[in-house]
C-alpha atoms as a printed R data frame, in Angstrom:
    type eleno elety resid chain resno       x       y       z
1   ATOM     1    CA   MET     A     1  21.461   9.513  65.925
2   ATOM     2    CA   ILE     A     2  19.953  12.075  63.543
3   ATOM     3    CA   ARG     A     3  18.004  14.169  65.511
4   ATOM     4    CA   GLU     A     4  20.425  14.819  68.395
5   ATOM     5    CA   TYR     A     5  22.904  15.640  66.042
6   ATOM     6    CA   LEU     A     6  20.298  17.946  63.605
7   ATOM     7    CA   GLN     A     7  19.617  19.428  67.649
8   ATOM     8    CA   GLN     A     8  22.620  20.484  68.363
9   ATOM     9    CA   LEU     A     9  23.199  22.537  65.329
10  ATOM    10    CA   SER     A    10  21.672  25.989  65.373
11  ATOM    11    CA   ALA     A    11  18.476  27.228  62.786
12  ATOM    12    CA   ARG     A    12  20.406  28.378  60.659
13  ATOM    13    CA   GLU     A    13  22.333  25.275  60.326
14  ATOM    14    CA   ARG     A    14  19.468  23.159  60.320
15  ATOM    15    CA   SER     A    15  17.736  24.743  57.611
16  ATOM    16    CA   LEU     A    16  21.323  24.308  55.585
17  ATOM    17    CA   VAL     A    17  20.928  20.772  55.934
18  ATOM    18    CA   TYR     A    18  17.095  20.358  55.299
19  ATOM    19    CA   ALA     A    19  17.649  22.171  52.130
20  ATOM    20    CA   ALA     A    20  20.753  20.436  50.871
21  ATOM    21    CA   VAL     A    21  18.649  16.632  51.817
22  ATOM    22    CA   GLY     A    22  15.707  18.322  49.598
23  ATOM    23    CA   LEU     A    23  18.255  19.135  46.846
24  ATOM    24    CA   VAL     A    24  19.701  15.842  47.312
25  ATOM    25    CA   ALA     A    25  16.414  13.970  47.132
26  ATOM    26    CA   ALA     A    26  15.656  16.386  44.361
27  ATOM    27    CA   LEU     A    27  18.510  15.271  42.084
28  ATOM    28    CA   LEU     A    28  17.987  11.556  42.819
29  ATOM    29    CA   VAL     A    29  14.079  11.948  41.780
30  ATOM    30    CA   TRP     A    30  15.274  13.321  38.717
31  ATOM    31    CA   MET     A    31  18.438  10.828  37.705
32  ATOM    32    CA   MET     A    32  16.489   7.999  38.392
33  ATOM    33    CA   ILE     A    33  12.779   8.535  37.386
34  ATOM    34    CA   ILE     A    34  12.457  11.683  35.264
35  ATOM    35    CA   GLU     A    35  15.549  11.489  33.078
36  ATOM    36    CA   PRO     A    36  14.930   7.135  32.038
37  ATOM    37    CA   VAL     A    37  11.441   8.023  31.159
38  ATOM    38    CA   GLN     A    38  12.380  10.725  29.363
39  ATOM    39    CA   GLU     A    39  14.983   9.395  27.177
40  ATOM    40    CA   ARG     A    40  12.627   6.182  26.633
41  ATOM    41    CA   ARG     A    41  10.009   8.562  25.431
42  ATOM    42    CA   ALA     A    42  12.224   9.870  23.043
43  ATOM    43    CA   ALA     A    43  13.613   6.195  22.046
44  ATOM    44    CA   LEU     A    44   9.958   5.096  21.001
45  ATOM    45    CA   GLU     A    45   9.269   8.458  19.286
46  ATOM    46    CA   GLU     A    46  11.978   7.688  17.028
47  ATOM    47    CA   ILE     A    47  10.864   3.722  17.269
48  ATOM    48    CA   VAL     A    48   6.891   5.657  16.272
49  ATOM    49    CA   GLU     A    49   8.980   7.980  13.358
50  ATOM    50    CA   ARG     A    50  10.924   5.165  11.557
51  ATOM    51    CA   THR     A    51   7.288   3.333  11.821
52  ATOM    52    CA   ARG     A    52   5.545   5.692  10.045
53  ATOM    53    CA   SER     A    53   8.594   6.076   7.544
54  ATOM    54    CA   THR     A    54   8.156   2.411   7.111
55  ATOM    55    CA   HIS     A    55   4.535   2.202   6.449
56  ATOM    56    CA   GLN     A    56   4.589   5.258   3.987
57  ATOM    57    CA   ALA     A    57   7.537   3.155   1.875
58  ATOM    58    CA   ILE     A    58   4.809   0.085   1.970
59  ATOM    59    CA   VAL     A    59   2.120   2.364   1.063
60  ATOM    60    CA   GLN     A    60   3.550   4.041  -1.774
61  ATOM    61    CA   ALA     A    61   5.427   0.464  -2.904
62  ATOM    62    CA   ALA     A    62   1.729  -1.203  -2.641
63  ATOM    63    CA   LYS     A    63   0.561   1.662  -5.308
64  ATOM    64    CA   GLU     A    64   3.071   1.227  -7.620
65  ATOM    65    CA   ALA     A    65   2.260  -2.776  -7.895
66  ATOM    66    CA   ARG     A    66  -1.370  -1.850  -8.772
67  ATOM    67    CA   GLN     A    67  -0.292   0.952 -11.132
68  ATOM    68    CA   LEU     A    68   2.447  -1.863 -12.642
69  ATOM    69    CA   ARG     A    69  -0.592  -4.598 -12.495
70  ATOM    70    CA   THR     A    70  -2.787  -2.263 -14.375
71  ATOM    71    CA   GLY     A    71  -0.457  -1.814 -17.828
72  ATOM    72    CA   GLY     A    72   1.204   1.320 -15.662
73  ATOM    73    CA   THR     A    73  -2.147   3.383 -14.975
74  ATOM    74    CA   THR     A    74  -4.221   3.813 -12.147
75  ATOM    75    CA   VAL     A    75  -6.882   6.018 -13.760
76  ATOM    76    CA   ARG     A    76  -9.896   3.865 -15.366
77  ATOM    77    CA   GLN     A    77 -10.849   5.239 -18.808
78  ATOM    78    CA   PRO     A    78 -15.033   5.356 -18.330
79  ATOM    79    CA   LEU     A    79 -17.067   3.542 -20.816
80  ATOM    80    CA   ALA     A    80 -19.244   6.515 -21.038
81  ATOM    81    CA   THR     A    81 -17.022   8.710 -23.629
82  ATOM    82    CA   GLN     A    82 -15.701   5.117 -25.396
83  ATOM    83    CA   SER     A    83 -18.119   2.369 -27.598
84  ATOM    84    CA   LEU     A    84 -17.421  -1.124 -25.740
85  ATOM    85    CA   VAL     A    85 -16.568  -1.799 -29.079
86  ATOM    86    CA   GLY     A    86 -14.252   0.989 -30.003
87  ATOM    87    CA   SER     A    87 -12.083   0.001 -26.468
88  ATOM    88    CA   VAL     A    88 -12.426  -3.405 -27.139
89  ATOM    89    CA   ASP     A    89 -10.906  -2.888 -30.522
90  ATOM    90    CA   GLU     A    90  -8.448   0.307 -29.521
91  ATOM    91    CA   THR     A    91  -6.972  -2.156 -27.404
92  ATOM    92    CA   ALA     A    92  -6.139  -4.972 -29.137
93  ATOM    93    CA   ARG     A    93  -4.627  -3.318 -31.385
94  ATOM    94    CA   ARG     A    94  -2.167  -1.734 -29.163
95  ATOM    95    CA   PHE     A    95  -1.698  -5.541 -28.512
96  ATOM    96    CA   GLY     A    96  -0.773  -6.647 -31.566
97  ATOM    97    CA   LEU     A    97  -3.771  -8.228 -31.876
98  ATOM    98    CA   ALA     A    98  -5.772  -6.821 -35.061
99  ATOM    99    CA   ALA     A    99  -4.514  -9.457 -37.321
100 ATOM   100    CA   GLN     A   100  -5.878 -12.275 -34.814
101 ATOM   101    CA   MET     A   101  -8.998 -10.783 -34.275
102 ATOM   102    CA   LYS     A   102 -11.003 -11.911 -36.289
103 ATOM   103    CA   ARG     A   103 -14.597 -10.714 -35.368
104 ATOM   104    CA   VAL     A   104 -16.015  -8.117 -32.725
105 ATOM   105    CA   GLU     A   105 -19.569  -7.546 -31.674
106 ATOM   106    CA   PRO     A   106 -21.881  -6.244 -29.179
107 ATOM   107    CA   SER     A   107 -23.192  -9.439 -27.305
108 ATOM   108    CA   GLY     A   108 -26.394  -7.627 -25.523
109 ATOM   109    CA   GLN     A   109 -26.538  -4.339 -23.965
110 ATOM   110    CA   GLU     A   110 -23.433  -4.599 -22.027
111 ATOM   111    CA   ASN     A   111 -21.016  -6.998 -23.649
112 ATOM   112    CA   VAL     A   112 -18.892  -7.514 -26.308
113 ATOM   113    CA   SER     A   113 -17.811 -10.634 -27.847
114 ATOM   114    CA   VAL     A   114 -14.506 -11.086 -29.172
115 ATOM   115    CA   TRP     A   115 -12.950 -13.852 -31.853
116 ATOM   116    CA   LEU     A   116  -9.824 -14.372 -32.056
117 ATOM   117    CA   GLU     A   117  -7.448 -17.177 -34.130
118 ATOM   118    CA   LYS     A   118  -3.969 -18.038 -33.634
119 ATOM   119    CA   VAL     A   119  -3.393 -15.408 -30.985
120 ATOM   120    CA   SER     A   120  -0.524 -16.892 -28.468
121 ATOM   121    CA   PHE     A   121  -1.997 -17.567 -24.987
122 ATOM   122    CA   ASP     A   122   0.490 -15.538 -22.578
123 ATOM   123    CA   THR     A   123  -0.246 -11.964 -25.389
124 ATOM   124    CA   LEU     A   124  -4.337 -12.745 -24.316
125 ATOM   125    CA   SER     A   125  -3.706 -13.073 -21.223
126 ATOM   126    CA   SER     A   126  -2.037  -9.503 -20.683
127 ATOM   127    CA   TRP     A   127  -4.677  -8.071 -23.122
128 ATOM   128    CA   ILE     A   128  -7.884  -9.647 -20.829
129 ATOM   129    CA   GLU     A   129  -5.243  -8.183 -17.726
130 ATOM   130    CA   GLU     A   130  -5.589  -4.676 -19.627
131 ATOM   131    CA   MET     A   131  -9.356  -4.647 -20.312
132 ATOM   132    CA   GLU     A   132  -9.882  -5.122 -16.584
133 ATOM   133    CA   GLY     A   133  -7.399  -2.815 -14.756
134 ATOM   134    CA   ARG     A   134  -8.493  -0.206 -17.758
135 ATOM   135    CA   HIS     A   135 -11.761  -0.745 -18.976
136 ATOM   136    CA   GLY     A   136 -13.127  -1.925 -15.931
137 ATOM   137    CA   LEU     A   137 -14.312  -4.943 -18.463
138 ATOM   138    CA   ARG     A   138 -13.919  -8.581 -17.277
139 ATOM   139    CA   VAL     A   139 -14.130 -12.169 -18.533
140 ATOM   140    CA   GLN     A   140 -17.543 -13.225 -18.788
141 ATOM   141    CA   THR     A   141 -17.114 -16.671 -20.675
142 ATOM   142    CA   MET     A   142 -13.804 -17.361 -22.415
143 ATOM   143    CA   GLU     A   143 -13.449 -20.736 -24.921
144 ATOM   144    CA   ALA     A   144  -9.854 -21.446 -26.165
145 ATOM   145    CA   GLU     A   145  -8.819 -24.130 -28.342
146 ATOM   146    CA   ARG     A   146  -5.321 -24.813 -28.738
147 ATOM   147    CA   VAL     A   147  -4.241 -24.735 -32.325
148 ATOM   148    CA   GLU     A   148  -0.374 -24.690 -32.143
149 ATOM   149    CA   ALA     A   149   1.966 -24.638 -28.899
150 ATOM   150    CA   GLY     A   150   1.518 -21.493 -27.372
151 ATOM   151    CA   LEU     A   151  -1.236 -20.741 -29.953
152 ATOM   152    CA   VAL     A   152  -4.924 -20.516 -29.232
153 ATOM   153    CA   ASN     A   153  -8.429 -19.942 -30.951
154 ATOM   154    CA   ALA     A   154 -10.738 -18.234 -28.611
155 ATOM   155    CA   ARG     A   155 -13.888 -16.544 -28.123
156 ATOM   156    CA   VAL     A   156 -14.170 -13.783 -25.564
157 ATOM   157    CA   ILE     A   157 -17.279 -12.343 -23.541
158 ATOM   158    CA   LEU     A   158 -16.229  -9.436 -21.956
159 ATOM   159    CA   GLY     A   159 -18.763  -7.256 -19.468
160 ATOM   160    CA   PRO     A   160 -18.740  -5.216 -16.398
């Protein structure tokens, strides 16, 4: 039926019909395949950008959390520039522990022993976190004895 119709047309008219059919076919391919793929790609690119933005926000929040956990600073002060006892003494003064600190002395080559009396346990804990976060000193041993509600006598040995 279509073949008979096409054969009745002149060569020029057949060429026009073939061109029209080709144009319609190309338009259908564009509308049903290419355009939806491009739209989906644009949507995926937007999702990737939002995900990257969220990732950056999470990385920044983690960085801020680490800073806050270490007392607001991320740079550890090298122990070579300041003596171990000096670091302990200076940090204890900043935390208001100078009056409670009864004795500080080196313990071996890399450790320092600190005796504190009637010190707030919360303040002691914060000071120990500061020593670890800022100076890289960790508690090697610790003995604490409750004196009053919230107050302890403590002996702490700090070292790398």
